[in-house]
Amino acid sequence: MSKFIDSLEKSYKIKLTDKQKAIAEHTDGPALVLSCAGSGKTTVNIIKCANLIIEHGINAENILSVTFSKAAAIEMRSRFKKMFSNIIEKSVKFSTIHSLAYTIVRNYSGRHEIKFQFIESEDSTVSKTSLIKELYRKINNRIINDDKLEELISRIGYCKNMLLTSEQFEKYDKDIKNFSAIYSEYESYKRQHDLIDFDDMLTLANDYLKKDKSLLNLYRKHFKYIIVDEAQDTSKVQYEIIEQLAYPNYNITLIGDDDQAIYSFRGACPEYLLDFPKKFSNAEIFYMDENFRSTKNIVKHANNIIKSNLNRYDKNIITNNQEGPAVELVELAEDTQFQYILKEIKQRDNLNDYAVLYRNNISSIAMADLLDRNNVPFYLRDFKSLFFKHWVTQDIIAFLNVVLNPKDVESYSRIYAKTENYIKRDAIRYVEEHCDDIVFDSLDKYYEGNWRMLSQVKKLRAGFERLNNLKPVQAIQHIESSLNYSKYIEKNAEKFGYSIDTLTEILNTLELIAEQTDSLEDFINRLEELQHKMSDSKFNKSKNAVTLSTIHSVKGLEFEQVYLVNLIDDIFPGREAIKSFQEGKFEDMEEERRIYYVAITRAKQKLTLFGIKRKSFKRVVYSRFLYESIKLIKPAEERNVDVKQVENEFRQKQRESVEGMTEGSRIFHRKFGEGTIVELDKESIAIRFNEEHYGVKKFLLKLTVNSGIITPIEE
């Protein structure tokens, strides 16, 4: 053992395990460090760098430590300086891969007199977002909404990180219309105007190292030892850059956890971690399998959950921490999980010890609304305003605007085609020309003499006027049912690239907010106020506040107590992962389980899991991951759910049972409750609902079956 490693406990009050010491002492050749959650990998990384310098005489500037985020790089640089600046004069190069790539690109560009400007920089004359928006409009002849734009930008970045060729883009044209053409136009525009974006730094750095051997050799001589932190999050192009620099000695150490690989949507390739021993037959493999963060109960639970994944290293996580409280399961008949959390934490002093975690950002809206109304400070790690800008939210606001101001032609023009009233665009042009009149009066004048359409306008006017006498939550439900907005969503969800569940969840969230308001004006004002409150929560980062976050955004963080909410199939795991699993493709489902594992391992002392049976008065199905947890928490005789039902592809059985139904069959619809099938043919299904105001509604059979919107009621 090196003298430096031996002196750590005495000189720096750092006590390493034998496994950690072995990693810190490793020097030459390829090494793979599999570090479980809470295993102290950052400390080991820093000490490994220091040991290379002190014990082996390696120049600090010849060591490159690459990490995933800027914050992580800054933290390591700071900790290294704080711990060893008194004995090590120069610092190791702690850097993100993008920062390293930028240095390479700038160096090459200087050598070859190439000019470029970042399209994402503040002083850029062109906005990346605006450019892609305009290209989409130009190619598809329609305006892209904000959440679809985010998906498009993310997909472009994914293609770059995966080094995909234009021939491989075809499958993305199904999700984003004319994706290949948009991508091509975007790249062409940048070339013509000497622009590069964030991900271009990676692809260009990779290409430049291949083109300029003298530049490549310069970096190889400079960085003789390379350590890659969070290696499971590294993409194909990032690995290629690292491998080029590490050749031929390959003094490279990958530190990562295949069980925490949750960024495939960004192009992360955990396969490199899994295939490392095949690529480097002389590689040493180390296991950091001791968790210093969580209690025995939490570690045991996480360990058992992740072992259901097959495509992973066989590891057994241990801890010497105390037993701690049992993992808590809270089963609720209705969706009162947020109220439950509020009751628990409202009187607590140390709010920053608590985190509410969820799979998707939309789950934060109702929780933030509840906390704000009860004067409980909160901090949102990753606030995005997409919910408030989403076309469904804006549609509901437009409906209500027309009620509050019947002369609001702009709002009516937005939603006129979404109520199944057969009003044509020519009629709307007439309304726009007579903007000083009440919308429905203008429609009466336009259809004068057309008794069928006048009857439609009368019915429409009555529908809007009725909204005036309803509470906000009732008004939204009336828009969905009586004004046929739900039917519009069902017909167009797939067309616009959305799952029906996503759009329904937005409506459900709007209803939750509306329940706490007394008038339509109050509801509209509350949406605007809540958006500002959530945006301003960033100022609570270092204050005493509850953390609300997606699971992705708390990776690497820890909290005394974690609440895990909305554990519902089709939300967590998502529908696409379930669909892929049913088709025999397991990768997406295994990544969803890894996300669940990451959530569990954020908890230090207590973990609370919520199971709800109804959401917005509709029955929902527990997440299959929650069922896996229930198996660990409850003995078989105490379970009130059939776990095997979930494990044996219950969704497929559900579809088969729906397809086998006939007229007269009793069903349950997620939105409208119980009903009876009164008409069924190859294309459509008509259902008479028990609630009289819903009456008989007709749905597209294919969409209804494939989305699982209805389930049979067993007599």
Coordinates of C-alpha atoms in Angstrom, one line a residue, residues 269-612:
C269 CA -24.6 4.1 -24.2
P270 CA -24.2 2.0 -21.0
E271 CA -23.3 -0.9 -23.4
Y272 CA -19.7 0.5 -23.4
L273 CA -19.6 -0.2 -19.7
L274 CA -21.0 -3.7 -20.2
D275 CA -18.7 -4.5 -23.0
F276 CA -15.5 -3.0 -21.5
P277 CA -14.0 -6.4 -20.4
K278 CA -14.5 -7.7 -24.0
K279 CA -12.8 -4.7 -25.6
F280 CA -9.9 -4.7 -23.1
S281 CA -9.1 -8.3 -22.1
N282 CA -6.4 -6.9 -19.7
A283 CA -8.8 -4.6 -17.9
E284 CA -9.1 -4.7 -14.1
I285 CA -12.6 -4.7 -12.7
F286 CA -13.3 -3.2 -9.3
Y287 CA -16.5 -3.2 -7.4
M288 CA -17.5 -0.3 -5.0
D289 CA -20.6 -2.2 -3.7
E290 CA -20.9 -0.5 -0.2
N291 CA -23.6 2.1 0.1
F292 CA -22.7 4.8 2.7
R293 CA -25.9 6.8 2.2
S294 CA -29.0 4.7 3.0
T295 CA -30.3 2.5 5.7
K296 CA -30.2 -1.3 5.5
N297 CA -33.9 -1.5 4.7
I298 CA -33.6 0.9 1.7
V299 CA -30.5 -0.7 0.4
K300 CA -32.0 -4.2 0.6
H301 CA -35.1 -3.0 -1.2
A302 CA -33.2 -1.3 -4.0
N303 CA -31.0 -4.3 -4.4
N304 CA -33.9 -6.7 -4.8
I305 CA -35.7 -4.3 -7.3
I306 CA -32.7 -3.9 -9.7
K307 CA -31.9 -7.6 -9.7
S308 CA -35.0 -8.1 -11.9
N309 CA -33.0 -6.5 -14.7
L310 CA -31.0 -9.0 -16.8
N311 CA -28.7 -6.7 -18.8
R312 CA -26.4 -5.7 -16.0
Y313 CA -23.3 -6.8 -14.0
D314 CA -24.3 -9.2 -11.2
K315 CA -23.7 -7.1 -8.1
N316 CA -24.9 -7.2 -4.5
I317 CA -25.1 -3.9 -2.8
I318 CA -24.3 -3.8 1.0
T319 CA -24.3 -1.3 3.8
N320 CA -23.1 -1.1 7.4
N321 CA -25.6 1.6 8.2
Q322 CA -28.4 1.1 10.7
E323 CA -31.5 -0.9 9.9
G324 CA -33.7 2.2 9.8
P325 CA -37.5 2.3 9.3
A326 CA -39.1 -0.1 6.9
V327 CA -39.9 1.1 3.4
E328 CA -43.4 2.6 3.7
L329 CA -46.2 1.8 1.4
V330 CA -49.2 4.2 1.5
E331 CA -52.2 2.8 -0.4
L332 CA -55.0 5.3 -1.1
A333 CA -58.4 4.9 -2.6
E334 CA -58.3 8.3 -4.2
D335 CA -55.5 10.6 -5.4
T336 CA -54.8 12.2 -2.1
Q337 CA -51.1 11.5 -2.1
F338 CA -50.1 15.2 -2.2
Q339 CA -52.5 16.0 0.7
Y340 CA -50.9 13.1 2.7
I341 CA -47.4 14.6 2.1
L342 CA -48.6 18.1 3.0
K343 CA -50.0 16.9 6.3
E344 CA -46.7 15.1 7.2
I345 CA -44.3 18.0 6.4
K346 CA -46.4 21.1 7.1
Q347 CA -45.2 21.4 10.7
R348 CA -41.6 20.3 10.1
D349 CA -38.8 22.7 10.5
N350 CA -36.2 21.0 8.3
L351 CA -38.1 21.1 5.0
N352 CA -34.9 20.7 2.9
D353 CA -34.6 17.2 4.2
Y354 CA -37.6 16.2 2.1
A355 CA -38.0 15.5 -1.6
V356 CA -41.1 14.6 -3.6
L357 CA -39.9 12.7 -6.7
Y358 CA -41.9 11.8 -9.9
R359 CA -41.3 10.4 -13.4
N360 CA -42.7 13.4 -15.4
N361 CA -42.6 17.1 -14.9
I362 CA -46.4 17.4 -15.0
S363 CA -46.6 15.8 -11.6
S364 CA -45.1 18.9 -10.0
I365 CA -47.9 21.2 -11.0
A366 CA -50.6 20.1 -8.6
M367 CA -48.1 19.5 -5.7
A368 CA -46.7 23.0 -6.2
D369 CA -50.2 24.5 -6.2
L370 CA -51.0 22.7 -3.0
L371 CA -47.8 23.7 -1.2
D372 CA -48.1 27.3 -2.3
R373 CA -51.7 27.6 -1.1
N374 CA -50.6 26.3 2.3
N375 CA -47.6 28.6 2.5
V376 CA -45.0 25.7 2.4
P377 CA -41.9 26.8 0.6
F378 CA -40.7 24.6 -2.2
Y379 CA -37.8 24.4 -4.6
L380 CA -38.2 23.0 -8.2
R381 CA -35.0 21.6 -9.6
D382 CA -36.1 21.6 -13.2
F383 CA -39.1 23.9 -13.8
K384 CA -40.3 24.0 -17.3
S385 CA -43.3 26.1 -18.4
L386 CA -44.4 23.6 -21.1
F387 CA -47.6 22.7 -19.1
F388 CA -48.7 26.3 -19.1
K389 CA -47.9 26.7 -22.8
H390 CA -49.3 23.4 -23.8
W391 CA -52.0 23.5 -26.5
V392 CA -54.5 21.7 -24.2
T393 CA -54.0 24.2 -21.4
Q394 CA -54.3 27.1 -23.9
D395 CA -57.4 25.5 -25.5
I396 CA -59.1 25.4 -22.1
I397 CA -58.2 29.0 -21.4
A398 CA -59.6 29.9 -24.8
F399 CA -62.9 28.2 -24.1
L400 CA -63.2 30.1 -20.8
N401 CA -62.1 33.4 -22.4
V402 CA -65.1 33.1 -24.9
V403 CA -67.4 32.6 -21.9
L404 CA -66.0 35.7 -20.1
N405 CA -66.0 37.8 -23.3
P406 CA -68.3 36.5 -26.1
K407 CA -66.6 39.0 -28.4
D408 CA -63.2 37.3 -28.1
V409 CA -62.9 36.2 -31.7
E410 CA -59.2 35.3 -31.3
S411 CA -60.0 32.7 -28.6
Y412 CA -63.0 31.3 -30.5
S413 CA -60.9 31.0 -33.7
R414 CA -58.5 28.8 -31.7
I415 CA -61.1 26.3 -30.5
Y416 CA -64.0 26.4 -33.0
A417 CA -63.0 23.3 -34.8
K418 CA -62.5 21.3 -31.6
T419 CA -66.2 21.1 -30.6
E420 CA -67.7 19.0 -33.5
N421 CA -70.1 21.7 -34.5
Y422 CA -69.4 21.6 -38.3
I423 CA -68.6 25.3 -38.5
K424 CA -66.4 26.0 -41.5
R425 CA -63.4 28.2 -41.8
D426 CA -65.3 30.6 -44.1
A427 CA -67.7 31.3 -41.2
I428 CA -64.8 32.1 -38.9
R429 CA -63.4 34.5 -41.4
Y430 CA -66.8 36.3 -41.4
V431 CA -66.8 36.3 -37.6
E432 CA -63.2 37.8 -37.6
E433 CA -64.4 40.6 -40.0
H434 CA -67.2 41.4 -37.6
C435 CA -65.1 41.3 -34.5
D436 CA -67.1 44.0 -32.6
D437 CA -70.1 41.6 -32.5
I438 CA -70.7 38.6 -30.2
V439 CA -69.3 35.5 -31.8
F440 CA -72.5 33.6 -31.9
D441 CA -74.5 36.6 -33.2
S442 CA -72.1 36.8 -36.1
L443 CA -72.5 33.1 -36.8
D444 CA -76.3 33.5 -36.8
K445 CA -75.9 36.2 -39.4
Y446 CA -73.6 34.1 -41.5
Y447 CA -75.9 31.1 -41.5
E448 CA -79.1 33.0 -41.9
G449 CA -81.6 30.8 -43.7
N450 CA -79.6 27.6 -43.0
W451 CA -81.8 26.1 -40.4
R452 CA -79.6 23.0 -39.7
M453 CA -76.5 25.2 -39.0
L454 CA -78.6 27.8 -37.0
S455 CA -79.6 24.9 -34.8
Q456 CA -76.0 23.9 -34.4
V457 CA -75.1 27.5 -33.4
K458 CA -78.0 27.7 -31.0
K459 CA -76.8 24.5 -29.3
L460 CA -73.2 25.8 -29.2
R461 CA -74.3 29.1 -27.7
A462 CA -76.2 27.3 -25.0
G463 CA -73.2 25.1 -24.2
F464 CA -71.0 28.2 -23.7
E465 CA -73.6 30.1 -21.8
R466 CA -74.0 27.2 -19.4
L467 CA -70.3 27.4 -18.5
N468 CA -71.1 30.8 -16.9
N469 CA -73.1 29.1 -14.2
L470 CA -70.6 26.4 -13.4
K471 CA -67.7 26.2 -11.0
P472 CA -64.3 26.2 -12.8
V473 CA -63.8 22.4 -12.3
Q474 CA -67.3 21.7 -13.5
A475 CA -66.8 24.1 -16.5
I476 CA -63.7 22.1 -17.6
Q477 CA -65.6 18.8 -17.3
H478 CA -68.5 20.4 -19.3
I479 CA -66.0 21.5 -22.0
E480 CA -64.6 17.9 -22.2
S481 CA -68.0 16.2 -22.3
S482 CA -70.8 18.4 -23.6
L483 CA -68.7 20.5 -25.9
N484 CA -66.9 17.3 -27.1
Y485 CA -63.4 18.4 -26.4
S486 CA -62.5 14.9 -25.1
K487 CA -63.6 13.4 -28.3
Y488 CA -61.4 15.8 -30.2
I489 CA -58.4 14.8 -28.1
E490 CA -59.1 11.1 -28.6
K491 CA -59.2 11.5 -32.3
N492 CA -56.2 13.7 -32.6
A493 CA -53.8 12.4 -29.9
E494 CA -52.0 10.0 -32.2
K495 CA -52.1 12.4 -35.1
F496 CA -50.2 15.0 -33.1
G497 CA -47.8 12.4 -31.6
Y498 CA -49.2 12.3 -28.1
S499 CA -50.5 9.5 -26.0
I500 CA -54.1 9.9 -24.8
D501 CA -52.8 9.4 -21.2
T502 CA -50.5 12.5 -21.5
L503 CA -53.3 14.7 -22.7
T504 CA -55.7 13.3 -20.1
E505 CA -53.2 14.0 -17.4
I506 CA -53.0 17.6 -18.4
L507 CA -56.8 17.9 -18.2
N508 CA -56.7 16.1 -14.8
T509 CA -54.1 18.6 -13.5
L510 CA -56.2 21.6 -14.7
E511 CA -59.2 20.1 -12.9
L512 CA -57.2 19.8 -9.6
I513 CA -56.1 23.4 -9.8
A514 CA -59.7 24.5 -10.7
E515 CA -61.1 22.7 -7.7
Q516 CA -59.5 25.3 -5.5
T517 CA -60.9 28.3 -7.4
D518 CA -64.3 29.9 -7.2
S519 CA -64.7 31.6 -10.5
L520 CA -63.5 31.3 -14.1
E521 CA -61.5 34.5 -13.7
D522 CA -59.9 33.2 -10.5
F523 CA -58.9 30.0 -12.3
I524 CA -57.3 31.8 -15.2
N525 CA -55.5 34.1 -12.9
R526 CA -54.3 31.2 -10.7
L527 CA -52.7 29.5 -13.7
E528 CA -50.7 32.7 -14.4
E529 CA -49.8 33.2 -10.7
L530 CA -48.8 29.5 -10.3
Q531 CA -46.5 29.7 -13.3
H532 CA -44.6 32.7 -11.7
K533 CA -44.5 31.0 -8.3
M534 CA -43.0 27.8 -9.8
S535 CA -40.5 29.8 -11.8
D536 CA -39.5 31.9 -8.8
S537 CA -39.0 28.8 -6.7
K538 CA -35.4 28.7 -8.0
F539 CA -34.6 31.4 -5.4
N540 CA -35.4 28.8 -2.7
K541 CA -32.5 26.6 -3.7
S542 CA -30.4 27.3 -0.6
K543 CA -33.3 28.0 1.7
N544 CA -35.5 25.8 3.9
A545 CA -37.8 24.3 1.3
V546 CA -39.2 21.0 0.1
T547 CA -37.5 19.8 -3.1
L548 CA -39.8 18.8 -6.0
S549 CA -38.1 17.1 -8.9
T550 CA -38.1 14.6 -11.6
I551 CA -36.0 11.5 -10.8
H552 CA -33.6 12.4 -13.6
S553 CA -32.8 15.7 -12.0
V554 CA -31.9 14.4 -8.6
K555 CA -29.4 11.8 -9.8
G556 CA -26.3 12.2 -7.5
L557 CA -28.3 13.9 -4.7
E558 CA -29.6 12.6 -1.4
F559 CA -32.4 13.4 1.0
E560 CA -33.4 12.3 4.5
Q561 CA -36.8 11.3 3.3
V562 CA -38.1 10.7 -0.2
Y563 CA -41.8 10.5 -1.3
L564 CA -42.3 8.7 -4.6
V565 CA -45.6 9.7 -6.3
N566 CA -47.7 8.8 -9.3
L567 CA -46.6 5.1 -9.4
I568 CA -49.1 4.3 -12.1
D569 CA -48.7 2.1 -15.2
D570 CA -48.6 4.1 -18.4
I571 CA -46.9 6.9 -16.4
F572 CA -44.1 5.0 -14.7
P573 CA -43.3 2.9 -16.7
G574 CA -44.5 4.9 -19.7
R575 CA -46.7 3.5 -22.4
E576 CA -43.9 3.2 -25.0
A577 CA -41.8 1.1 -22.6
I578 CA -44.8 -1.2 -21.9
K579 CA -45.5 -1.5 -25.7
S580 CA -41.9 -2.4 -26.4
F581 CA -41.9 -4.9 -23.6
Q582 CA -45.0 -6.6 -25.0
E583 CA -43.2 -6.8 -28.3
G584 CA -40.3 -8.7 -26.7
K585 CA -38.0 -5.7 -26.5
F586 CA -36.7 -5.3 -22.9
E587 CA -34.3 -2.4 -23.1
D588 CA -36.8 0.4 -22.4
M589 CA -38.5 -1.4 -19.5
E590 CA -35.1 -2.1 -18.0
E591 CA -34.2 1.6 -18.2
E592 CA -37.5 2.5 -16.5
R593 CA -36.7 0.1 -13.7
R594 CA -33.3 1.7 -13.4
I595 CA -35.0 5.1 -13.0
Y596 CA -37.1 3.6 -10.2
Y597 CA -33.9 2.3 -8.6
V598 CA -32.3 5.7 -8.8
A599 CA -35.4 7.2 -7.1
I600 CA -35.2 4.7 -4.3
T601 CA -31.5 5.2 -3.7
R602 CA -31.9 9.0 -3.1
A603 CA -33.4 8.3 0.3
K604 CA -31.1 8.2 3.3
Q605 CA -33.5 7.4 6.2
K606 CA -37.0 6.9 5.0
L607 CA -38.7 6.0 1.7
T608 CA -42.4 6.4 1.1
L609 CA -44.1 4.8 -1.9
F610 CA -47.7 5.8 -2.9
G611 CA -50.2 3.5 -4.5
I612 CA -53.5 5.1 -5.7

